[in-house]
Amino acid sequence: MKFDTPATTNPIDQLKVIGHATSRIEGPLKTTGRATYAYEWHDRAASAAYGYIVGSAIAKGRIASMDLSRAKSAPGIIAIVTAENAGKLGKGNYNTAKLLGGPDIDHYHQAVAVVVAETFEQARAAAQLVKVDYTAAKGSFDLSAGRDGAAKPPGRGDNQADTTVGDFPGAFASAPVQLDATYTTPDQAHAMMEPHASMASWEGDKLTLWTSNQMIAWTTGDVAKTLGLPKENVRLISPFIGGGFGGKLFLRADAVLAALGARAANRPVKVAMQRPLMFNNTTHRPATIQRIRIGAGRDGKITAIGHESWSGNLPEGRPETAVNQTRLLYAGENRMTALRLAMLDLPEGNAMRAPGEAPGMMALEIAMDEMAERLGLDPIEFRARNDTQVDPEHPNRPFSQRQLVECMRIGAERFGWSKRNAEPGKQRDGRWLVGMGVAAAFRNNLLMKSGARVRLDGQGRVTVETDMTDIGTGSYTIIAQTAAEMMGVPLDKVVVRLGDSSFPVSAGSGGQFGANNSTSGVYAACVKLREAVAQKLGFNSAEIAFTDGQVSSGNRSVPLGQAASGGELSAEDSIEYGDLAKTHQQSTFGAHFVELGVDVATAEIRVRRMLAVCAAGRILNPKTARSQVIGAMTMGVGAALMEELAVDKRNGFFVNHDLAGYEVPVHADIPHQDTIFLDETDPMSSPMKAKGIAELGICGVAAALANAIYNATGIRVRDYPITLDKLLDHMPDA
Amino acid sequence: MKPFTYEKANSPAAAASAAAGRSNAKFIAGGTNLLDLMKLEIETPSHLIDVNGLGFDKIEPTSDGGLRIGALVRNTALAADARIRRDYGLLSRALLAGASGQLRNKATTAGNLLQRTRCPYFYDTNQPCNKRNPGSGCAAIGGVTRQHAVIGASDACIATHPSDMAIAMRALDATVQTARPDGSIRDIPIADLHRLPGDTPHLETTLTPGELITSVTLPKLVGGTHIYRKVRDRASYAFALVSVGAIIQRDGTGRVAVGGIAHKPWRVEAAEAEMPHGAKAVAARLLEGASPTKENAFKLSLVERTLGAVLTEAKG
């Protein structure tokens, strides 16, 4: 189905199932331990051996020699695979560094071997006996040192390294009120609960991989490319995923090493990446240095806005596109953005929840707060004065929907923003300095082709099959709701099967594009199935209703299942998009409000209240959407207050590479979180009229905290995370 | 994990002599730290002596009005004990500030004292570490040091002791009682249990080979206001950046021990004489000779400010 004109009324608008706060249909499986995760397919391969990964001890250089003799004679050992004996390996389209290193080493903890043994403990013990001699080379590990040598990265489509509109330098220089500030965000880890894990089984030259992956089609292709197999010989199965956040968008070492280990062992092998390896072996959100310049008139109107961002990556890696939002979020006739990329020998930087906007909004929304203060304006009023209903770079291109100001105003009222003391450092509650902060939320809505197959059986049961994944987001549930709405059946008549490469290719989970696109693909397939049902039942009218398990037109009503009485009916289709995203800018908007306390003696920061107001098209399921948003808000608290991969700049690795060292918020850090979804439908986005929400929820949160810390203490910190040591010297006497 | 042999000890003397008779034996009780370290091959004992069957799980009054805490009393039980909560509130609060409920259910009193540093370089077996591999060097020095020691460190090691409980024990002047392979017992003042790193950071305590902690005795109650203030980046389940354990009397005198800054619980009795003069004076004496890195210099003012808050709270 081609979606190239704005959506009109369709069966989804009935909202009998869609739009209802429905609990996850797979929830009972998860809460009772019956959802099968990648490492747990015991019945499929009871004889599976265990692989344990050996990571490089250096960040850059070469393996001079490897001595496997002691490891090979260890108890239970079955095979050891290294680059030397693995055979020729390709590199996936979505990988920057090789997943099995050697002899060249590209980064710390890059896999250099997988040790396969009868038991996990034997594999782990033998892995310690693999002796590797390295010749280390000098590497570059410091973004700030590499900043001046950073190069202009190649552009991709509309995303060019440099953008300019009007005369930014002139307008900024002549602006009566100016801000020129530099902000930094650190490297961050996805730190999802389930580690990267895979189980591999070969039958001849056909490979089945049970894995934990967000993007089945990308990864199936990259498995084939890496192992030199035809794509049709690779089957990926990934129905349940214990968190991803972008860390599982790609083929990673666990899957490649499980496949190589299984081939060498001649039996199924499973590999779960050990936690201490995850932080340096896999991808992370790269650190940024961001310079923001804003010029405005005394009327509070922005006349010039410029945003430059520096990040680093391995050769062939891409920049963190932290300037994305600045091209679209606020008005201003004179604009510029620039991305620069330094070559670093740290592990691969790549997508993490809201790549681009998450770190970009961390900086921009502090800058807006600073600028509002210089102008003597309330930060909400300042943003409202610079609202734009059109793409500021292309004023003839409107936003499909844009309720940023509404989000801020409604949020202000709900949160009690008027009680905020605009003068910082004045609100005291016992030993706490109390402050409130606000930030805009912004994240683009992405359209991706997405397919599904829908089957109907004689009992009127509908089965949906798509390679879409559920990374804890609620995909199962919203897909079931879509099919139920379209086919006029209750939810319990719908079966959803996901995450299998033998199913039609979907958008997958990433970039908050999963929900809108995958349900639109299901919508398209259901439209086709409805046609097949109508034809089978001999309905000729265009006015056919699918309700309560019946198909009816005029006076005639037939049970839906009857269409499949002679055999199952099946329909498959994809949603594909025309030019609506070119003629209309599609983005999601919101406002984040935070109240927190800063201990007057220790400068410990503790969040008290949070509110997110979101305008993101139709909310398909308010319950799962809320879960997404409060999870993202939690991650935003982590980004603001504690998350940082600490770089050892001498030896080139992230030092705090486990969950004791890489702190993320725990229950005690997260207070009451409130969410409001504005009633919105976006006919430009899809037949579902929905947009993404899961990444909107993180964009701006950290800045709202930073602004609240400023309001509480009068201390402006521009370097994340905002830890107490950055406040302490500036705190008032306790 | 390297293969190891295992036995269950049935008397303290037998446990001690079993340990002394082997070059690389370890006692195991709760195992909350040791097992993790064995999996990573940071600890590689060839023999484990399980002491869980030795009793030592009671908290009993002593003849001079104190409490003897069995070495195997779990952290949860110790923190919840009514006498501890009433008379030694500092200890209860310190325990509850550490780890998680699950870990405290398993972790023992002696094991808590003997837990090892959380220095990330100690945990990464690719990196040199004088504690893990004597003579190999210290990767933390010159590296990422925000969490590390600011006082009492050496050119060989800048690790900290991670225990919250030990800070309270130090302020309370606890005494550690041990059993030795020759059947003798000895009392070690808590102040003398932990060592500074010096040139031998792998030697963390003054226990001799095979020596087994059997109990920890708290002297008779000291009164005062008991405050344990742990400062950390997140609200729970994190090691202290700085912690202050204090017992403050009505007249402003008192005791203070500090965690998160040294290789052992840090207490300077001479500094306590300054307590009536306020936190600044105490901190100046307490931290005399400190040599922080650029990344952890904040701990000096953090100690002073935290102590100031504690003294204010005590005035209540």
Short mmCIF file of C-alpha atoms in Angstrom, two decimals, chain A residues 60 66 145 334 424 464 571 672 703:
data_model
loop_
_atom_site.label_atom_id
_atom_site.label_comp_id
_atom_site.label_asym_id
_atom_site.label_seq_id
_atom_site.Cartn_x
_atom_site.Cartn_y
_atom_site.Cartn_z
CA LYS A 60 44.94 -0.29 19.07
CA MET A 66 48.42 -16.18 20.23
CA ALA A 145 42.36 16.91 21.99
CA ASN A 334 19.83 33.41 10.09
CA PRO A 424 17.90 31.14 41.41
CA VAL A 464 -0.23 -11.51 12.32
CA ALA A 571 -2.83 -11.55 2.86
CA HIS A 672 6.60 10.37 40.83
CA ALA A 703 18.38 19.83 30.17
#
